[in-house]
Structure formats: C-alpha cells, structure tokens
C-alpha cells in the first residue's frame, strides 16, 4: 500500500477536489512510496479562504503570544529533528547527516523569528510640531504564499515561514511535489506548538496550483525558490497581478583558487561543496577556476579525494546519495556525455560509479570530475544540478574574475587564497550576492539575508534577516495630535510643521 499525501488546510488533512496525483519516490530504491494530491484552482481558493480568515485573528494576537508559539515550535523541532531528517532522506535521497544539517539551518531562522518583538519595533518622534507626534509601525500583508523547490524541503520553506508567521501573516506553502511529506509534518508540528488552525496551510501541486496562487487576488505576496526560468515566470506573473514577489532562481557557483592558496584546503572544499547532496544544492560549487600554475596539482588532489567517497542509501552512513528522479539522473548523465563530446578531459567518470550501497533500482550517478572545461561548453554554461564538477584553467586573477562576472548567475562564489589583499579585492569586484573567503558554501546566518544577484534572484528583497521582516510587512506612518482646546481651525494649505 502506498501512502496518499493530502493538503493541510485550516488545521486538517484535506483531500481536495482535484483528482490528479503525482508519484513520490524513494530515490535510493527507485520505488514509489506515495501519491501526492495535485491541487486545482478550487483547492487553492479553499486554502486561501481559510488562511484569510485565520490571518485576521492571528494578526490581532499579541506579540507575546505569537512569540510563545514560535519558541514552542523551535523546541519541538529541535527535539524531533531526526524524525524530520528521516522523512527528507526517504523522499529526497540526501544522506541523513545532510538532512539534519538543513533542518539546523532552518532552525536558525526560527530562532531569529523568536526575536520578533524587537525586530518589529518602529520609530517614534515626539513633538515634530507643536503637540504633534509621528511614529512608524509595520503591519502584516495578510495571506502570503511560499513556493519551494525539491532540494531543501525543510530549510527553504523555513527561510520564509517563521518570519511570515511571526509578523502576523497566514501562510500557504506549496512544496515541491517531488518530496511533499516534510511540509505536512511541519504543519502538524505547528499545530502541536499552538498555532491556530489556518495560519499555516500546505497545498500540494504543480504549475496548476502555482498559477492559481499567482492569480488569486487575496494572496498578497509570493516567496519563490526554484529554477531560473520558473523564477522569472513567477516574478513576472505575480508582479503583473499586483503581488509583492521575491523569486530566487538557479545558480552556477564558481570557486576561484589562487596560486598561493592552501591546495589541500581547496581540494577538500571543492569535493565537499561539489558533491554534497549529490550537487543538488543552489550553493553547490559547479566550477573550480584554477589560476595557473596550480591546475595539475589541484585536479590531482581533488581526484584523489573523490576515490574515497562512498555512494549509497542515505540511511546507511554513505557520503553521497542518489539524484531526485530517474529523469534527472539521465539528464545529468547526458551532460557528462556532452562534456566528453565537447572535448573536456573526463578525470573521474560517475556514469560507472562502481559499488553502490543500496537495494533496488535507485537513481545513481557517481561523482564526476572534468578538467579543461571551456566557457562555451554546455557543462559550463548550464546549471546541471548534479555531482559534476568542472575545472576551468585561468591564467590570471583578472581572467578568473571575468569568468565569474560574465556568468548570468550570481548566487554564491568563493575564493581560496592566503592573500588578504586579493580576497578583499575579490569581495569588492565580484558580481555575486554571497561570497566565501576560504569558505566554499557561504550560506549567510539567519540574521543576515540570503540571496543571489543577476539571474539568481528576481525582486529586490533577499530571504530572511531584516529583508524578511520587511518583505512580510508593510510600513505605516502615523501623525498624531491630541487636540488641546485651541487647534488652529480649518486650513486648506498643505500640512506644514512648525
Ligand atoms: P523547479 O523550478 O522545477 O520547481 C520549483 C517549484 O516550482 C516547485 O514547487 C514546482 O512545483 C514549481 N514549478 C515547477 N515548474 C513550474 C512551472 N512551469 N510553472 C509554475 N511552477 C512550477 O525547481 P526544482 O527542480 O524543484 O529545484 C531546483 C532548482 O532550484 C535549481 O535550479 C536550484 O538552483 C534552485 N534553487 C535555488 C535556490 C536559491 O536560493 N537561489 C535554493 C534552492 C534551489
């Protein structure tokens, strides 16, 4: 018997009216483990209506009470991290330790949101005019939608919903249909934490559900994370419909290694950031730019480390799990074929991964390394989103920098060097939103904001941190006077303060 995964609306499981479903796989075995409901516009409308109703009371709930619910959620989540990690591994495939890691990073945003009474404080100017005070407040938007990708089924939604809820909004989460169970588990946890029904809803689905959210007039904002073409579409459609939209897209992250770098540190970092989560991370390193004369040495060190990686079922203590679907596995493998055809040097071939520690017919592709990649090859230009690392050789810092800056994506980048001046110059010059200096995956802490530049983000607000507080609230400024017996009478001139 396979499980049937339903929506979660107004604090209850909700089967929906639509009859379409999608298969959910265990990528390590290749077996279908569940079917997930795919919402139509009527299901989305029902969810939005429930959220709108709940938003009224939630907004009026005191900051003290809202904060207590957030603290309770934080406590439950930290106690039950392993339970959620097992769900993530079973549907996504990433190894258990990595699943725990993504929850831990999501928890940081919950902890940030626990400080919401402080974060929401406005400004107050006493006596701007005789007897007149001015103050600013921030108020929730109402119903906010979050549309998330498959690769972080817990962390990416958690970049947004703790802050959305803390600031008094009601949420509709539309998770990826490929690994939908984490979202429903989280919804139940919110209920246990004391969040009123309807403040956090989960609607499963595909493009049909996304379009219904983008068109529904009550949805005030959309926080999207996924591939660049869909991010661009969501941004354009959502803003055309008058919504506030932040849409985070794809990536092709470069790691520049200067000749003076610690090559063991750089090789460790390239392997960890290239093959962690089988390369299915928006902050994965896809391209190593080796500034000569170190390329031969660096490639040898990376290849040597790759021999020790154990590929297999994420529940068995392996280093790297499978890819998300068979189609995606085949697509990634086809890039390896294309790289060979285009003349790149295949140093390690993941199409023949050797021993895999798993049962069944999982979606396997081993770690793959190309050297002598050129910028005109598809393995360089396209986001592959798999365990394929390419080394481009550059003759100078300037050439390496141009590669990074000419790339249409600008999510993350890293430089490896022992020269502080070169690192400082790189952080100044580089056209990328998140920069690591001897740190390969520079994911900002929750109290900073996460976001890329160029085709990696549409909109002007990054995720979490103060950007998150601003995104989920609207500013209001109040000018107030409590009249004394004489208040000046009628004056049709534009208000001036004196
Ligand atoms: P995706 O774009 O296929 O799907 C993302 C979401 O959009 C899912 O909820 C999906 O159901 C929905 N969707 C898919 N196609 C759609 C369409 N045509 N119209 C409307 N909605 C649609 O992305 P994915 O494969 O789930 O995730 C991987 C991608 O996400 C990669 O490109 C990765 O770089 C990116 N990503 C980016 C970040 C970031 O912070 N920039 C973080 C994580 C993932």
XYZ file of N, CA and C and ligand atoms in Angstrom, residues 147-152 156 159 174-178 205-208 210-211 214 224-228 230-231 233-234 248-251 281-283 383 385 411 434 450-452 456-457, ligand 1:
179
model
N 6.506 29.104 -2.349
C 6.580 28.012 -3.344
C 8.025 27.529 -3.341
N 8.222 26.251 -2.997
C 9.594 25.821 -2.723
C 10.054 24.693 -3.652
N 11.380 24.520 -3.759
C 11.961 23.507 -4.658
C 12.137 22.177 -3.935
N 12.540 21.162 -4.710
C 12.687 19.833 -4.104
C 13.932 19.706 -3.246
N 14.944 20.561 -3.496
C 16.252 20.205 -2.946
C 16.436 20.527 -1.467
N 15.601 21.414 -0.920
C 15.617 21.643 0.528
C 14.175 21.674 1.026
N 14.368 25.505 2.915
C 13.934 26.645 2.090
C 12.584 27.201 2.574
N 13.204 29.389 5.437
C 13.770 30.717 5.220
C 12.672 31.779 5.345
N 3.381 25.871 -0.798
C 3.231 24.922 -1.914
C 4.609 24.280 -2.091
N 4.820 23.122 -1.449
C 6.136 22.492 -1.547
C 6.315 21.815 -2.902
N 7.520 21.331 -3.145
C 7.749 20.557 -4.373
C 6.929 19.271 -4.310
N 6.347 18.911 -5.416
C 5.557 17.671 -5.473
C 6.451 16.432 -5.429
N 7.792 16.668 -5.537
C 8.700 15.510 -5.537
C 8.985 15.005 -4.121
N 0.986 20.527 -5.227
C 0.609 20.695 -6.622
C 1.771 21.030 -7.503
N 1.428 21.320 -8.751
C 2.420 21.657 -9.764
C 2.091 23.032 -10.331
N 2.319 23.220 -11.622
C 2.094 24.529 -12.240
C 0.651 25.023 -12.050
N -0.297 24.087 -12.044
C -1.712 24.487 -11.906
C -1.920 25.194 -10.565
N 0.458 26.576 -8.706
C 1.265 27.806 -8.692
C 0.512 28.927 -9.421
N -0.041 28.612 -10.580
C -0.774 29.643 -11.336
C -1.974 30.148 -10.548
N -0.758 32.544 -8.061
C -0.309 33.800 -8.678
C -1.487 34.657 -9.123
N 9.262 32.676 -3.796
C 9.517 31.508 -4.651
C 10.988 31.150 -4.612
N 11.285 29.853 -4.620
C 12.662 29.380 -4.825
C 12.602 28.201 -5.784
N 13.415 28.245 -6.835
C 13.433 27.152 -7.805
C 14.351 27.514 -8.952
N 14.104 26.934 -10.112
C 14.983 27.160 -11.262
C 14.731 28.546 -11.861
N 15.706 29.047 -12.591
C 15.620 30.420 -13.108
C 14.432 30.648 -14.056
N 11.498 29.304 -14.128
C 10.241 29.361 -13.366
C 10.253 30.582 -12.440
N 11.411 30.895 -11.872
C 11.514 32.082 -11.006
C 11.154 33.342 -11.787
N 9.295 33.542 -14.474
C 7.852 33.467 -14.782
C 7.013 33.866 -13.550
N 7.395 33.335 -12.393
C 6.639 33.637 -11.166
C 6.753 35.121 -10.832
N 13.738 33.460 -6.086
C 15.142 33.037 -6.114
C 15.304 31.926 -7.141
N 16.299 32.069 -8.011
C 16.449 31.137 -9.125
C 17.679 30.253 -9.018
N 18.131 29.779 -10.157
C 19.220 28.803 -10.212
C 20.595 29.418 -10.009
N 21.609 28.584 -10.225
C 22.959 29.025 -9.893
C 23.990 28.252 -10.700
N 22.381 21.329 -4.722
C 22.282 22.483 -3.826
C 22.450 23.737 -4.661
N 21.668 24.759 -4.342
C 21.821 26.013 -5.087
C 23.144 26.683 -4.757
N 23.796 26.265 -3.657
C 25.092 26.833 -3.309
C 26.227 25.841 -3.583
N 23.144 25.055 -15.752
C 23.074 24.543 -14.382
C 22.750 23.052 -14.484
N 23.019 20.704 -11.860
C 22.359 20.312 -10.613
C 22.546 18.824 -10.317
N 24.668 33.621 -7.685
C 24.183 33.201 -6.367
C 25.311 33.230 -5.335
N 26.507 36.257 -2.619
C 27.055 35.652 -1.397
C 28.482 35.165 -1.688
N 19.727 35.954 2.725
C 20.211 35.018 1.701
C 19.679 35.448 0.343
N 20.570 35.645 -0.611
C 20.065 35.952 -1.948
C 21.183 36.171 -2.942
N 20.907 35.804 -4.184
C 21.885 35.988 -5.242
C 21.603 37.250 -6.041
N 19.940 34.844 -10.596
C 19.709 34.004 -9.415
C 18.663 34.590 -8.480
N 18.173 35.784 -8.763
C 17.103 36.339 -7.914
C 16.354 37.438 -8.656
P 11.642 23.992 -10.174
O 11.775 25.362 -10.720
O 11.415 22.867 -11.122
O 10.424 23.926 -9.122
C 10.318 24.856 -8.064
C 8.848 24.988 -7.688
O 8.114 25.492 -8.804
C 8.186 23.666 -7.315
O 7.315 23.899 -6.230
C 7.423 23.273 -8.583
O 6.252 22.553 -8.297
C 7.076 24.605 -9.204
N 7.098 24.585 -10.669
C 7.830 23.755 -11.473
N 7.613 24.061 -12.771
C 6.732 25.081 -12.794
C 6.124 25.836 -13.842
N 6.396 25.588 -15.116
N 5.273 26.818 -13.507
C 4.995 27.082 -12.222
N 5.542 26.400 -11.186
C 6.399 25.416 -11.457
O 12.941 23.728 -9.279
P 13.381 22.368 -8.583
O 13.858 21.426 -9.635
O 12.347 21.908 -7.622
O 14.617 22.891 -7.710
C 15.919 23.008 -8.209
C 16.194 24.430 -8.664
O 16.005 25.333 -7.588
C 17.634 24.635 -9.101
O 17.640 25.455 -10.241
C 18.277 25.351 -7.920
O 19.401 26.138 -8.228
C 17.140 26.187 -7.455
N 17.312 26.597 -6.074
C 17.684 27.887 -5.852
C 17.898 28.325 -4.563
C 18.315 29.738 -4.293
O 18.396 30.103 -3.151
N 18.568 30.560 -5.305
C 17.707 27.443 -3.493
C 17.321 26.129 -3.758
C 17.121 25.722 -5.072
